[in-house]
Amino acid sequence: MENRIITTKIGVYSHNELSAEDKNLVECAKNATATSYSPYSKFQVGAALLLDNGEVISGSNQENAAFPSGTCAERTTIFYASARYPGVRFRKLAIAAFTEGMFVEEPVSPCGACRQAILEYEKLGGEPIEILLVGRDKVYKLAGIRSLLPLSFEDF
Ligand code: THU
């Protein structure tokens, strides 16, 4: 028997350490929280995606009285981006969350279903999609979705 250890590298940035491009994407994700439809959880999540054509697409979580019918901010955003710009590579995705009158202190990380959906587009694009998880004081940067989804299901 052998043990294999999987490690995840997280870059921890203060907001003023971010590049102009990253700061803009973080702002877009924060702004997108205001478009959340989340009367059930009251947890407003926003995502902003930078595409290879320079466009930024943002989206938010959309809930439903039948709970599983709702969609996370990440999937709202990536599915819309792919529908709007099919075949254009995704470069970076920022995720922010707002609840009880403030942005969350500890960055929110995508759920399992969103990780798998992001991986699909990472594979399509052929390069890692950088992930920025936005906290009140810190932003966590991950080099690609595989950092959050080790031993992922792969069918192509
Ligand atoms: N949610 C997201 O939109 N993204 C995440 O990364 C975590 C959770 C949403 C789903 C639901 O509408 C609310 O946040 C509470 O879980």
Short mmCIF file of C-alpha atoms and ligand atoms in Angstrom, two decimals:
data_model
loop_
_atom_site.label_atom_id
_atom_site.label_comp_id
_atom_site.label_asym_id
_atom_site.label_seq_id
_atom_site.Cartn_x
_atom_site.Cartn_y
_atom_site.Cartn_z
CA MET A 1 0.00 0.00 0.00
CA GLU A 2 1.15 3.54 -0.68
CA ASN A 3 -0.34 6.86 0.23
CA ARG A 4 -0.73 9.61 -2.34
CA ILE A 5 -1.13 13.13 -1.05
CA ILE A 6 -2.99 15.72 -3.11
CA THR A 7 -2.15 19.34 -2.38
CA THR A 8 -3.88 22.55 -3.46
CA LYS A 9 -1.97 25.78 -3.96
CA ILE A 10 -4.00 28.86 -3.03
CA GLY A 11 -2.60 32.32 -3.66
CA VAL A 12 -3.90 34.60 -0.91
CA TYR A 13 -4.03 38.22 -2.10
CA SER A 14 -5.15 41.40 -0.44
CA HIS A 15 -7.37 43.39 -2.79
CA ASN A 16 -4.68 45.99 -3.47
CA GLU A 17 -2.22 43.30 -4.56
CA LEU A 18 -4.44 42.29 -7.49
CA SER A 19 -3.71 43.25 -11.11
CA ALA A 20 -6.04 45.80 -12.73
CA GLU A 21 -7.65 42.97 -14.73
CA ASP A 22 -8.31 40.92 -11.59
CA LYS A 23 -9.59 43.94 -9.65
CA ASN A 24 -12.07 44.65 -12.43
CA LEU A 25 -13.29 41.05 -12.49
CA VAL A 26 -13.66 41.05 -8.69
CA GLU A 27 -15.71 44.26 -8.90
CA CYS A 28 -17.92 42.71 -11.60
CA ALA A 29 -18.53 39.63 -9.42
CA LYS A 30 -19.35 41.83 -6.42
CA ASN A 31 -21.73 43.95 -8.51
CA ALA A 32 -23.42 40.80 -9.83
CA THR A 33 -24.45 39.81 -6.29
CA ALA A 34 -27.03 42.61 -6.51
CA THR A 35 -28.79 40.74 -9.35
CA SER A 36 -29.21 37.55 -7.31
CA TYR A 37 -32.72 36.17 -6.92
CA SER A 38 -32.36 34.43 -3.57
CA PRO A 39 -35.50 34.96 -1.46
CA TYR A 40 -35.08 31.51 0.13
CA SER A 41 -31.45 31.44 1.20
CA LYS A 42 -30.93 35.23 1.27
CA PHE A 43 -27.41 34.40 0.15
CA GLN A 44 -26.53 36.50 -2.88
CA VAL A 45 -23.76 35.06 -5.03
CA GLY A 46 -22.24 36.82 -8.04
CA ALA A 47 -19.82 35.51 -10.63
CA ALA A 48 -17.88 37.25 -13.38
CA LEU A 49 -16.15 35.47 -16.22
CA LEU A 50 -13.43 36.92 -18.43
CA LEU A 51 -13.51 35.46 -21.92
CA ASP A 52 -10.67 35.22 -24.40
CA ASN A 53 -12.38 37.86 -26.56
CA GLY A 54 -12.06 40.35 -23.67
CA GLU A 55 -15.78 40.27 -22.76
CA VAL A 56 -16.79 39.95 -19.13
CA ILE A 57 -20.00 38.01 -18.54
CA SER A 58 -21.53 38.14 -15.08
CA GLY A 59 -24.38 36.29 -13.42
CA SER A 60 -25.88 35.38 -10.08
CA ASN A 61 -27.73 32.61 -8.27
CA GLN A 62 -31.39 32.23 -9.23
CA GLU A 63 -33.52 30.32 -6.77
CA ASN A 64 -36.87 28.59 -7.07
CA ALA A 65 -39.68 27.57 -4.72
CA ALA A 66 -38.81 24.01 -5.75
CA PHE A 67 -35.29 24.31 -4.32
CA PRO A 68 -33.32 22.01 -6.66
CA SER A 69 -34.61 23.94 -9.65
CA GLY A 70 -32.48 26.95 -8.75
CA THR A 71 -29.04 27.58 -10.22
CA CYS A 72 -25.78 28.78 -8.68
CA ALA A 73 -24.14 32.00 -9.85
CA GLU A 74 -21.29 30.07 -11.44
CA ARG A 75 -23.49 27.92 -13.67
CA THR A 76 -25.78 30.84 -14.58
CA THR A 77 -22.67 32.66 -15.75
CA ILE A 78 -20.76 29.95 -17.59
CA PHE A 79 -23.84 28.53 -19.33
CA TYR A 80 -24.89 31.98 -20.50
CA ALA A 81 -21.33 32.75 -21.66
CA SER A 82 -21.16 29.53 -23.66
CA ALA A 83 -24.59 30.15 -25.16
CA ARG A 84 -23.72 33.76 -26.04
CA TYR A 85 -20.16 33.11 -27.28
CA PRO A 86 -19.95 29.43 -28.20
CA GLY A 87 -16.38 28.19 -28.55
CA VAL A 88 -14.74 31.26 -26.96
CA ARG A 89 -12.28 30.20 -24.28
CA PHE A 90 -12.96 31.08 -20.64
CA ARG A 91 -9.93 32.72 -18.96
CA LYS A 92 -10.85 33.63 -15.39
CA LEU A 93 -13.84 33.33 -13.12
CA ALA A 94 -14.39 35.46 -10.00
CA ILE A 95 -16.99 34.55 -7.36
CA ALA A 96 -18.31 36.84 -4.61
CA ALA A 97 -21.08 36.50 -2.03
CA PHE A 98 -23.17 38.97 -0.04
CA THR A 99 -25.42 38.16 2.89
CA GLU A 100 -26.80 39.88 5.98
CA GLY A 101 -25.85 43.30 4.59
CA MET A 102 -22.20 42.58 3.82
CA PHE A 103 -19.79 40.69 1.63
CA VAL A 104 -18.71 37.44 3.21
CA GLU A 105 -15.49 37.50 5.17
CA GLU A 106 -14.33 34.03 4.08
CA PRO A 107 -14.41 33.49 0.30
CA VAL A 108 -17.16 31.22 -1.04
CA SER A 109 -15.99 28.25 -3.06
CA PRO A 110 -18.06 26.65 -5.87
CA CYS A 111 -20.23 23.62 -5.11
CA GLY A 112 -19.39 20.22 -6.55
CA ALA A 113 -21.81 20.48 -9.46
CA CYS A 114 -20.37 23.86 -10.49
CA ARG A 115 -16.82 22.51 -10.25
CA GLN A 116 -17.71 19.72 -12.66
CA ALA A 117 -19.43 22.21 -15.02
CA ILE A 118 -16.43 24.56 -14.94
CA LEU A 119 -14.12 21.62 -15.68
CA GLU A 120 -16.12 20.90 -18.84
CA TYR A 121 -15.28 24.35 -20.22
CA GLU A 122 -11.71 24.20 -18.98
CA LYS A 123 -11.24 21.04 -21.03
CA LEU A 124 -12.97 22.60 -24.05
CA GLY A 125 -10.73 25.67 -23.87
CA GLY A 126 -7.59 23.58 -23.49
CA GLU A 127 -6.10 25.81 -20.76
CA PRO A 128 -6.76 26.28 -17.07
CA ILE A 129 -9.50 28.70 -16.03
CA GLU A 130 -8.14 30.80 -13.18
CA ILE A 131 -10.51 31.02 -10.24
CA LEU A 132 -10.73 34.03 -7.91
CA LEU A 133 -12.66 33.52 -4.69
CA VAL A 134 -13.53 36.87 -3.21
CA GLY A 135 -13.51 37.51 0.52
CA ARG A 136 -13.96 40.82 2.30
CA ASP A 137 -10.24 41.39 2.84
CA LYS A 138 -8.62 38.54 0.89
CA VAL A 139 -8.95 37.02 -2.55
CA TYR A 140 -7.95 33.40 -3.04
CA LYS A 141 -6.50 32.62 -6.45
CA LEU A 142 -6.41 29.11 -7.87
CA ALA A 143 -4.55 28.27 -11.06
CA GLY A 144 -7.41 26.21 -12.51
CA ILE A 145 -10.52 24.27 -11.60
CA ARG A 146 -8.55 21.05 -11.14
CA SER A 147 -7.15 22.63 -7.97
CA LEU A 148 -10.69 22.39 -6.59
CA LEU A 149 -11.59 19.09 -8.21
CA PRO A 150 -8.86 16.52 -7.84
CA LEU A 151 -9.59 13.03 -9.18
CA SER A 152 -12.32 14.47 -11.36
CA PHE A 153 -14.61 12.45 -13.56
CA GLU A 154 -13.28 12.61 -17.14
CA ASP A 155 -15.04 11.14 -20.10
CA PHE A 156 -13.07 12.74 -22.93
N1 THU B 1 -24.58 29.29 -4.33
C1 THU B 1 -23.99 29.79 -5.45
O1 THU B 1 -24.63 30.46 -6.26
N2 THU B 1 -22.68 29.53 -5.63
C2 THU B 1 -21.87 28.90 -4.73
O2 THU B 1 -20.69 28.76 -4.96
C3 THU B 1 -22.44 28.38 -3.49
C4 THU B 1 -23.92 28.48 -3.35
C5 THU B 1 -26.01 29.61 -4.12
C6 THU B 1 -26.96 28.46 -4.21
C7 THU B 1 -28.11 28.99 -3.38
O3 THU B 1 -28.92 29.84 -4.18
C8 THU B 1 -27.45 29.85 -2.33
O4 THU B 1 -26.17 30.14 -2.82
C9 THU B 1 -27.35 29.19 -0.97
O5 THU B 1 -26.71 27.98 -1.05
#
